[in-house]
mmCIF file of C-alpha atoms and ligand atoms in Angstrom:
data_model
loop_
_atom_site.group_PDB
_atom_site.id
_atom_site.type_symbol
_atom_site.label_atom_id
_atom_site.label_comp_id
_atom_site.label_asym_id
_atom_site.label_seq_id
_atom_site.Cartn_x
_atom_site.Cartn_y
_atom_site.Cartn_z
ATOM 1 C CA UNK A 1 112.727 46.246 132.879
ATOM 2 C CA UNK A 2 115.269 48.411 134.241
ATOM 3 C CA UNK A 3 114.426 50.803 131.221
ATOM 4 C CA UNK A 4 110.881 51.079 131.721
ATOM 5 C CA UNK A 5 110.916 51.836 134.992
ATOM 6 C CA UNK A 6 113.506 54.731 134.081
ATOM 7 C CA UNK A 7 110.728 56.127 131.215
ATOM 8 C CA UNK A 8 108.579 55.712 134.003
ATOM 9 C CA UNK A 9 110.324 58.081 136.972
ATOM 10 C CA UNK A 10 111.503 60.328 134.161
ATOM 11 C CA UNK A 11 115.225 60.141 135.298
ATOM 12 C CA UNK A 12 118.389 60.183 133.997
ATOM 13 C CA UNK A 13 120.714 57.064 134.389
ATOM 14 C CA UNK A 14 123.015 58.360 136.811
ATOM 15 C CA UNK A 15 120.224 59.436 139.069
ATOM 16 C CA UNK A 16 118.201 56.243 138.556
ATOM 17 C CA UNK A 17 120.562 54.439 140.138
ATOM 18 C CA UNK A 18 120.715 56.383 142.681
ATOM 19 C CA UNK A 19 116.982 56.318 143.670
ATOM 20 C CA UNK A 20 117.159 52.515 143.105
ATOM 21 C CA UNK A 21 120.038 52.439 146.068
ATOM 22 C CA UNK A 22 117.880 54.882 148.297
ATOM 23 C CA UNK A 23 115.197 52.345 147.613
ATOM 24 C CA UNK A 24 117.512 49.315 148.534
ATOM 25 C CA UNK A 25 118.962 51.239 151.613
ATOM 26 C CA UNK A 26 115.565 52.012 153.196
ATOM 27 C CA UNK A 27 114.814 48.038 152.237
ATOM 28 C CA UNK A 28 117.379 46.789 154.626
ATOM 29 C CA UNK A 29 117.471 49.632 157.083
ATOM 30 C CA UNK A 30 113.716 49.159 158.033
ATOM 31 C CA UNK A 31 114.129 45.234 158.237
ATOM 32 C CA UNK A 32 116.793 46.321 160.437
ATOM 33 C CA UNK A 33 115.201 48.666 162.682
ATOM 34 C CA UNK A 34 111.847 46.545 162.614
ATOM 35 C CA UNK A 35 113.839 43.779 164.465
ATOM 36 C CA UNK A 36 115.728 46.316 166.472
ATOM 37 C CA UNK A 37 111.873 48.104 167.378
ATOM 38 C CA UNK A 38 110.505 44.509 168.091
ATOM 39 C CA UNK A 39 113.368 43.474 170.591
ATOM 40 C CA UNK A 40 113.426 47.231 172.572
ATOM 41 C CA UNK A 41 109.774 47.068 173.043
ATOM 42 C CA UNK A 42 110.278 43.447 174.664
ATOM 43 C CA UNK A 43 108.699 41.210 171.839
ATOM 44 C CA UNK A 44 109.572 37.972 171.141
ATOM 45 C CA UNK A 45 107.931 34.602 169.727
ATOM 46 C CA UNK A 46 105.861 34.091 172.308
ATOM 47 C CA UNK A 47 104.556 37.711 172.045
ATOM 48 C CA UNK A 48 100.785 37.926 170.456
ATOM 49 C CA UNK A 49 100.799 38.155 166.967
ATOM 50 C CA UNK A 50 98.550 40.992 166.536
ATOM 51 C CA UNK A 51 101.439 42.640 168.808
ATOM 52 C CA UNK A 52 104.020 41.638 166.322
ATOM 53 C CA UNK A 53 102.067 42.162 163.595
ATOM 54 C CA UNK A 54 101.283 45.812 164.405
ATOM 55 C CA UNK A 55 104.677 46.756 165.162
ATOM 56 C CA UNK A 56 105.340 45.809 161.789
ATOM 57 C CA UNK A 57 102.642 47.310 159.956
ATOM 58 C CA UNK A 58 103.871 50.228 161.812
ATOM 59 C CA UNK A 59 106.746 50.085 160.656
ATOM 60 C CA UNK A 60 106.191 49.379 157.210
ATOM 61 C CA UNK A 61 103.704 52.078 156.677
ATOM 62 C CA UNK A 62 104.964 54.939 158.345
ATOM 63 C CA UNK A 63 109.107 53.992 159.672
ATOM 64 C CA UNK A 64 109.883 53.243 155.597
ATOM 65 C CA UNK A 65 108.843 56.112 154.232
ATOM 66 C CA UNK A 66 110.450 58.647 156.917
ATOM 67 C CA UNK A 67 113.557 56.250 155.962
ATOM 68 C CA UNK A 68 113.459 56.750 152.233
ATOM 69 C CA UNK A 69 112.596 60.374 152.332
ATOM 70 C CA UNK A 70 115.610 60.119 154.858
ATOM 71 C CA UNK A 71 117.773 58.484 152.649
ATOM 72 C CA UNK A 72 116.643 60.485 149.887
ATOM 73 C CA UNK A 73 117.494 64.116 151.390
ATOM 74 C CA UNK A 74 120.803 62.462 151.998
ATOM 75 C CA UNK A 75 121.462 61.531 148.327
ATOM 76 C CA UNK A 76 120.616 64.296 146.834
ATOM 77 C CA UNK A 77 116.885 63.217 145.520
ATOM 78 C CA UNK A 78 114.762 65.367 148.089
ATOM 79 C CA UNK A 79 112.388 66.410 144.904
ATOM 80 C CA UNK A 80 111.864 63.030 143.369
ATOM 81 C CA UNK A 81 110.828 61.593 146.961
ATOM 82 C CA UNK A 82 108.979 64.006 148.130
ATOM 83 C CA UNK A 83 107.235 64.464 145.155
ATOM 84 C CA UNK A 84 106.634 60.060 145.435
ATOM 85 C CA UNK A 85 105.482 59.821 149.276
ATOM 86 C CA UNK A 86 102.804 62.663 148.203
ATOM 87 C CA UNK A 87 101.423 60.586 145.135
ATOM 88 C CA UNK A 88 100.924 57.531 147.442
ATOM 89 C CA UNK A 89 99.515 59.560 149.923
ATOM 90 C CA UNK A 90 96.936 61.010 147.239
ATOM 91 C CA UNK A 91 96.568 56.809 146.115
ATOM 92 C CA UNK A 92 95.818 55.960 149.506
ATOM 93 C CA UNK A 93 92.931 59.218 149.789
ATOM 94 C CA UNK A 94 95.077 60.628 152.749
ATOM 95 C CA UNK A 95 95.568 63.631 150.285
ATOM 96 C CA UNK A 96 92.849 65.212 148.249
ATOM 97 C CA UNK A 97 93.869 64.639 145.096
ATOM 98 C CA UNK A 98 95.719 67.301 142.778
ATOM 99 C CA UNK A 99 94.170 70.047 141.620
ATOM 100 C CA UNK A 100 94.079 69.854 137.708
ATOM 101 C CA UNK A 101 96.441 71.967 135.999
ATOM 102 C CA UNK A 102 97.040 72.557 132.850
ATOM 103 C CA UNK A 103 100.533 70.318 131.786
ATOM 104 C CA UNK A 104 103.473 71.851 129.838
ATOM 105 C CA UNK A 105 106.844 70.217 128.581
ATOM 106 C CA UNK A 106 110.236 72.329 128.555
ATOM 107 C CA UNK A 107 112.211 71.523 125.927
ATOM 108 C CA UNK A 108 116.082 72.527 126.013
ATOM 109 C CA UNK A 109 119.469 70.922 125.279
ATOM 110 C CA UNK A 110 121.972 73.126 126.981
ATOM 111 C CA UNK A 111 122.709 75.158 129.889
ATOM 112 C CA UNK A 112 119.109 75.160 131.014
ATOM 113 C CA UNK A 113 118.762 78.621 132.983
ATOM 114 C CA UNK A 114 115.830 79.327 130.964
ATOM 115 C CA UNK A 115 114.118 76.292 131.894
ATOM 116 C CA UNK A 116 114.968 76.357 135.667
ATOM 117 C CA UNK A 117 113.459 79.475 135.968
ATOM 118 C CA UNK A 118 110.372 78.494 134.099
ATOM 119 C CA UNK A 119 110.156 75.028 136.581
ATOM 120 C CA UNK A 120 110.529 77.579 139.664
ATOM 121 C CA UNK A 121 107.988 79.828 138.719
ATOM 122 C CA UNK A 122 105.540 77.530 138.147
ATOM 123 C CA UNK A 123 106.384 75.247 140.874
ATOM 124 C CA UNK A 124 103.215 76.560 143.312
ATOM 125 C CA UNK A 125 101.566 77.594 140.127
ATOM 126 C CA UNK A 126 97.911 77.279 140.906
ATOM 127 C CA UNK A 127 96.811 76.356 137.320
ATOM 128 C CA UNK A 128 99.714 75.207 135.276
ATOM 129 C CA UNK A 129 102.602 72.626 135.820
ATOM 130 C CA UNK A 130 105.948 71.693 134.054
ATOM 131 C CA UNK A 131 105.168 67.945 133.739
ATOM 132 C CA UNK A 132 108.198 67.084 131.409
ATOM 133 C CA UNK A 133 111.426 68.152 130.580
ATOM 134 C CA UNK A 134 112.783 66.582 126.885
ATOM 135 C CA UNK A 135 116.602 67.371 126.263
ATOM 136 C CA UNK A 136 118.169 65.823 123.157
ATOM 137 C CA UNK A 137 121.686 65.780 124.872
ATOM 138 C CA UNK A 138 122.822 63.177 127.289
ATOM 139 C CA UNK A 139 124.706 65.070 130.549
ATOM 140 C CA UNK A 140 123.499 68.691 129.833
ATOM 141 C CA UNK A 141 122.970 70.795 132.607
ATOM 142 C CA UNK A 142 119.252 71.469 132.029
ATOM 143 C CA UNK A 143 118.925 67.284 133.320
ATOM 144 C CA UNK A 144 120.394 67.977 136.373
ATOM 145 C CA UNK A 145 118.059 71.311 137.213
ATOM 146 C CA UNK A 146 114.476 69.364 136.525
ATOM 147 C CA UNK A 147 115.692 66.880 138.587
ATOM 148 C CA UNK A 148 116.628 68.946 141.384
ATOM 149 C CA UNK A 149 113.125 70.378 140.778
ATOM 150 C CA UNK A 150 111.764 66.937 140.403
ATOM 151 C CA UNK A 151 110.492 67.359 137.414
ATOM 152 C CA UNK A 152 110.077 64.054 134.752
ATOM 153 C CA UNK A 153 113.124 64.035 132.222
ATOM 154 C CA UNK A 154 112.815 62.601 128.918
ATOM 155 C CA UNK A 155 116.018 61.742 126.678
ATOM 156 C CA UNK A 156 115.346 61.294 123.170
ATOM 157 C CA UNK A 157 116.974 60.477 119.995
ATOM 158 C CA UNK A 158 116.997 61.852 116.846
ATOM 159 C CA UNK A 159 116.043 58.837 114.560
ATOM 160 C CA UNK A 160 112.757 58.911 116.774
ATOM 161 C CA UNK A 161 112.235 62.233 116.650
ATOM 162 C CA UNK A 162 112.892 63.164 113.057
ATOM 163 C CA UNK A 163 111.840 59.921 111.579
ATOM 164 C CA UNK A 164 109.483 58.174 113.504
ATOM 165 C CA UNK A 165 106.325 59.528 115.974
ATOM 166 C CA UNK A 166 108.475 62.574 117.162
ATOM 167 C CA UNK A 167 107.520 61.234 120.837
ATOM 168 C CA UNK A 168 103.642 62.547 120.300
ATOM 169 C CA UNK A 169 102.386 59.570 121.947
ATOM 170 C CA UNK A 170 104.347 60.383 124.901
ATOM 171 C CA UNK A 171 103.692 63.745 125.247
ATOM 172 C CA UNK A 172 99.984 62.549 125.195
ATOM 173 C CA UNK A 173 100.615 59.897 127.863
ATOM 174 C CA UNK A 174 101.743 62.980 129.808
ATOM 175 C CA UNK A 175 98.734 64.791 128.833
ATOM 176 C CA UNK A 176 101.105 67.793 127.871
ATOM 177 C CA UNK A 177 98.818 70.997 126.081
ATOM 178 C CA UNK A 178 101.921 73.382 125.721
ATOM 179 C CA UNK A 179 105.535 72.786 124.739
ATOM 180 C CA UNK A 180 108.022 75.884 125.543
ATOM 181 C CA UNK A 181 111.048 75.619 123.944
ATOM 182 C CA UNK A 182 114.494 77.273 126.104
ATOM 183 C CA UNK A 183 117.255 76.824 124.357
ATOM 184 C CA UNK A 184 116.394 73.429 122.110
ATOM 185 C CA UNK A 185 118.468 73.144 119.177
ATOM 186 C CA UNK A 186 116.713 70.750 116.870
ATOM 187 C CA UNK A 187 114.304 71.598 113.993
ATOM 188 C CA UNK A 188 110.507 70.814 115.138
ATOM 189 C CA UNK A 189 109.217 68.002 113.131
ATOM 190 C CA UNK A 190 105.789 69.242 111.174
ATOM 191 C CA UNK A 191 103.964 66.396 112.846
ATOM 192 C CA UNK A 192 105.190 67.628 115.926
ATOM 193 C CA UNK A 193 103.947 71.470 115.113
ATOM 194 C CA UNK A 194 100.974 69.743 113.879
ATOM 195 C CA UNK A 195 100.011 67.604 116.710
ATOM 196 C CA UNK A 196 100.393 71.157 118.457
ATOM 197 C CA UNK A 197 98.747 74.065 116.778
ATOM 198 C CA UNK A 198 99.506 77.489 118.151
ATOM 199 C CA UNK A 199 100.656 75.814 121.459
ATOM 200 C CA UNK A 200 103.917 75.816 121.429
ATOM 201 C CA UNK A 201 106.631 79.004 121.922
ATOM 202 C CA UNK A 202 109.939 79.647 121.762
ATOM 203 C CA UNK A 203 112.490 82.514 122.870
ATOM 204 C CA UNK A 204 115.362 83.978 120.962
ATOM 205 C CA UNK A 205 117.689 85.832 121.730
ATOM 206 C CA UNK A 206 117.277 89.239 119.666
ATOM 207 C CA UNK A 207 114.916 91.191 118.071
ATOM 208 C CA UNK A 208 113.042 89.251 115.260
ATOM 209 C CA UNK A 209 112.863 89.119 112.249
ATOM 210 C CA UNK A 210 116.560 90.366 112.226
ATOM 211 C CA UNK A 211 119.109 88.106 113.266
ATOM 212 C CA UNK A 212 116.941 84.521 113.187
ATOM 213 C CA UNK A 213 117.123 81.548 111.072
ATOM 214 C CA UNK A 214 119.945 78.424 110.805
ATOM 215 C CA UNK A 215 122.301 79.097 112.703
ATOM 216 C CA UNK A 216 121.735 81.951 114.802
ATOM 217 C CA UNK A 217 122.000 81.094 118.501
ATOM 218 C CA UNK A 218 124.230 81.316 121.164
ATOM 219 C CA UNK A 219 127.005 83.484 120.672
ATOM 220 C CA UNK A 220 126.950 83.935 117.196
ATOM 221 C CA UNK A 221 123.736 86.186 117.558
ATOM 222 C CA UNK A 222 124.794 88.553 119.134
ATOM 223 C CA UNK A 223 128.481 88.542 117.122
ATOM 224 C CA UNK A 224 126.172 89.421 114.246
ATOM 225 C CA UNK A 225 123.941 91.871 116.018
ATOM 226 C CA UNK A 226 127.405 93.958 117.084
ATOM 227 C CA UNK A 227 128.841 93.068 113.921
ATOM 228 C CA UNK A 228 125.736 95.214 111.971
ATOM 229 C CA UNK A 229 126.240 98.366 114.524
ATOM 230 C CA UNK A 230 122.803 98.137 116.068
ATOM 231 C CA UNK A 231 121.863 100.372 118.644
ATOM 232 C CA UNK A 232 119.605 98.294 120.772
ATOM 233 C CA UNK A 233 119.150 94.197 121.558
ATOM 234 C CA UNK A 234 117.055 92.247 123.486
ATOM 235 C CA UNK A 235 114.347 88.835 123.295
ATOM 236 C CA UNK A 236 111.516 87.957 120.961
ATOM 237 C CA UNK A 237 108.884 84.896 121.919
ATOM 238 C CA UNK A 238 106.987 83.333 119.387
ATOM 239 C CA UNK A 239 104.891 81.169 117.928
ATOM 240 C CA UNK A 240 107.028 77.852 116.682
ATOM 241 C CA UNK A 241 106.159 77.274 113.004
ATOM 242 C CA UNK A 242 108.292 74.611 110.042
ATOM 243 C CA UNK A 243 110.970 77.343 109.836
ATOM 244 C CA UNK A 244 113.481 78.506 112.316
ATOM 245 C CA UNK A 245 112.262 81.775 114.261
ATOM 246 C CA UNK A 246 109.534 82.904 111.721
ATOM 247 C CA UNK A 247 106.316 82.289 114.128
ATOM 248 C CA UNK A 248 104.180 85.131 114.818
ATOM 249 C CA UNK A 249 106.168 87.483 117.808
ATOM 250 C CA UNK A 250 103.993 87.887 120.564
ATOM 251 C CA UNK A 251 106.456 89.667 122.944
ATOM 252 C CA UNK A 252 110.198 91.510 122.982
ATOM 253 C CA UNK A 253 111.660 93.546 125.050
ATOM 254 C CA UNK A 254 114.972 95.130 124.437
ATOM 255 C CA UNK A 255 118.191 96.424 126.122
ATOM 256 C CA UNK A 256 120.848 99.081 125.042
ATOM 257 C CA UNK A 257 124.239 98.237 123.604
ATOM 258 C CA UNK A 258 126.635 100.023 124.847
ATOM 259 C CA UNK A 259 129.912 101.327 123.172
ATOM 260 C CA UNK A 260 132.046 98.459 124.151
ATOM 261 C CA UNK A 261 129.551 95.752 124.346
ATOM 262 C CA UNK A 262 130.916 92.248 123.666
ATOM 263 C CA UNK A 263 128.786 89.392 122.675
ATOM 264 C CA UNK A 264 129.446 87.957 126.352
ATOM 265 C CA UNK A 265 128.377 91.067 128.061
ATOM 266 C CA UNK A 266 125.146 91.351 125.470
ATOM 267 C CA UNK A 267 124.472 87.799 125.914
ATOM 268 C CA UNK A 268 124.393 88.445 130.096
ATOM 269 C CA UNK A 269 121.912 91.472 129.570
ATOM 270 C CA UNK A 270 120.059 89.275 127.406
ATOM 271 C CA UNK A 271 119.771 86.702 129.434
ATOM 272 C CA UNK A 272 118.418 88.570 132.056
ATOM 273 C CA UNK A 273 115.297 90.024 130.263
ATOM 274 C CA UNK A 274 114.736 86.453 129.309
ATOM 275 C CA UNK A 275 114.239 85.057 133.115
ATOM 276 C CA UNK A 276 112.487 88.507 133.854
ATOM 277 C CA UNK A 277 110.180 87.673 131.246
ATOM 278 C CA UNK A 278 109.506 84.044 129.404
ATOM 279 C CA UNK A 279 107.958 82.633 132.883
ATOM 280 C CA UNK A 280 105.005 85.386 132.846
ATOM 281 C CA UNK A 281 104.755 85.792 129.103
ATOM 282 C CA UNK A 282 103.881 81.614 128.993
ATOM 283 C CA UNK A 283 101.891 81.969 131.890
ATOM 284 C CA UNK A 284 99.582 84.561 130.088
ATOM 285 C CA UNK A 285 99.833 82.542 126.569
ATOM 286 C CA UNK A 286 98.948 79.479 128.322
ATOM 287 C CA UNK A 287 96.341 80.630 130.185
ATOM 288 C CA UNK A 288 94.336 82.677 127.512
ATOM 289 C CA UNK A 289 94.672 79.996 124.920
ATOM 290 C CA UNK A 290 93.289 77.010 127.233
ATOM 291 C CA UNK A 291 90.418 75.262 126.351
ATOM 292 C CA UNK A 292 87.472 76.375 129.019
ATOM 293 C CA UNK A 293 86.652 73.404 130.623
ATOM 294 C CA UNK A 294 83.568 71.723 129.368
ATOM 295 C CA UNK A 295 81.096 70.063 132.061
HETATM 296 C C1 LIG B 1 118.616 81.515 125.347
HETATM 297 O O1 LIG B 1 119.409 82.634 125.095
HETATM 298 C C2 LIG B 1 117.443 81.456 124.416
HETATM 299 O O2 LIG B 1 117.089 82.708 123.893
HETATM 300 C C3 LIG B 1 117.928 80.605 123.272
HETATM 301 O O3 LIG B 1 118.784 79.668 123.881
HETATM 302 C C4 LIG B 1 119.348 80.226 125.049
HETATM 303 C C5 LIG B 1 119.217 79.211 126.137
HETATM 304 O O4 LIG B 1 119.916 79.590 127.290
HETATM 305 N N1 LIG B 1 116.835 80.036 122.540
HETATM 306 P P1 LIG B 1 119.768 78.754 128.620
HETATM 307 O O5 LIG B 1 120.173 77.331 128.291
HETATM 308 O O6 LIG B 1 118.347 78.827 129.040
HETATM 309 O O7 LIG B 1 120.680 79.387 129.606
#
């Protein structure tokens, strides 16, 4: 049960539990408060019961959710709960409801600066969301960011994802129409490619078609692009096809090396072009290959 309801709030274990105790907390705190409300406004048995029962409709309505957003500031979980009290408020029409975007998926495994970026800049996007976050690697630091940003995580395993459905059905029950990968270090299944044709992108860190393939990430790329006394670096996006970096390019940009340039320092320069650019070149890739919506 527990499990489901984990899937469900897209969260990691360590934060579940915590949302579970905010949930608890705010439980007891407005039963507390409720009888504290009932006795300071003079209420007792003999009061009417429409009396008693407003106070606690009152405080049921409105007192427990300024408790658990309360609560939830105070834990740490500000994003998840806000993001909560405004889907109720949409359920109960006190909202309008959300405007419909168009719903991508991050994937990354590591570090996750990439991806935070990506969530930020399309946080007040007006047309496009980050509904998901998959990482294939339990504690990374990319978990922590989308939930800071409140953002759905999904953990998945590689039996599942290399051998069985590759997660397709979930990515539907998400209604995702994009997948950006940022820094994911697992092979894409074919049914996965398949299930998304020319929708999905990824960055690396150099100028293709040099210095892609097995292997080539982190570090080691640019070790190899020092190693072969190139004169320039920089980031190529593209197209996600059955073999490692060999989609069509549809954006670089590059950077100069400079005489004593170590694969730290390139990788720092690197990184820089690639939060300068990735967010606007998905928000142009996603945008112009949309479907028009159809009345
Ligand atoms: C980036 O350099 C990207 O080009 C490569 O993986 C790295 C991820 O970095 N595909 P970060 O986790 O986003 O910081």
């Amino acid at each position: 049960m527990f499990t489901k309801l984990q899937d469900k709030w897209g969260l990691s274990s360590r934060t579940f539990w915590i949302v579970f105790i905010a949930f608890g907390l705010t439980g007891t705190t407005t039963a507390f408060l409720t009888r504290y409300v009932t006795l300071w406004l003079g209420m007792d048995a003999n009061s009417e019961w429409y009396y008693r029962l407003g106070v606690r409709l009152f405080m049921l309505l409105f007192g427990y959710q300024v408790i658990l957003l309360t609560y939830g500031f105070l834990l740490g979980q500000w994003a998840f709960f806000w993001k909560y009290e405004l889907k109720l408020l949409r359920k109960l029409k006190i909202l309008p409801p959300a405007a419909l975007k168009t719903p991508i998926a991050i994937f990354a495994s590591g570090a996750g600066s990439n991806a935070l970026k990506i969530m930020q800049y399309f946080e007040q996007h007006p047309t496009i969301s980050v509904d998901l976050l998959i990482c294939n690697k339990p504690g990374a630091a990319v978990i922590h960011h989308a939930e800071k940003q409140g953002v759905p995580v999904l953990l998945i395993e590689k039996d599942r994802f290399f051998r069985g459905d590759a997660y397709i059905p979930v990515l539907q029950q998400h209604r995702i129409s994009f997948i950006v990968l940022a820094g994911f270090l697992w092979k894409i299944p074919a049914s996965l490619i398949a299930a998304y044709p020319n929708k999905m992108l990824n960055i690396h860190p150099a100028l293709l078609p040099k210095f892609g393939g097995k292997g080539m990430y982190g570090e080691n790329v640019h070790q190899a692009v020092l190693d072969s006394g190139e004169k320039e670096s920089g980031i190529s996006i593209h197209l996600v096809n059955e073999h490692f970096d060999e989609g069509k390019v549809i954006f670089q940009s590059s950077c100069p090396i400079e005489p004593n340039e170590t694969p730290h320092s390139l990788a720092q320069k690197v990184h820089q072009l690639e939060h300068a650019h990735y967010p606007r070149v998905i928000e142009t890739f996603v945008i112009e290959n949309s479907q028009p919506a159809t009345n």
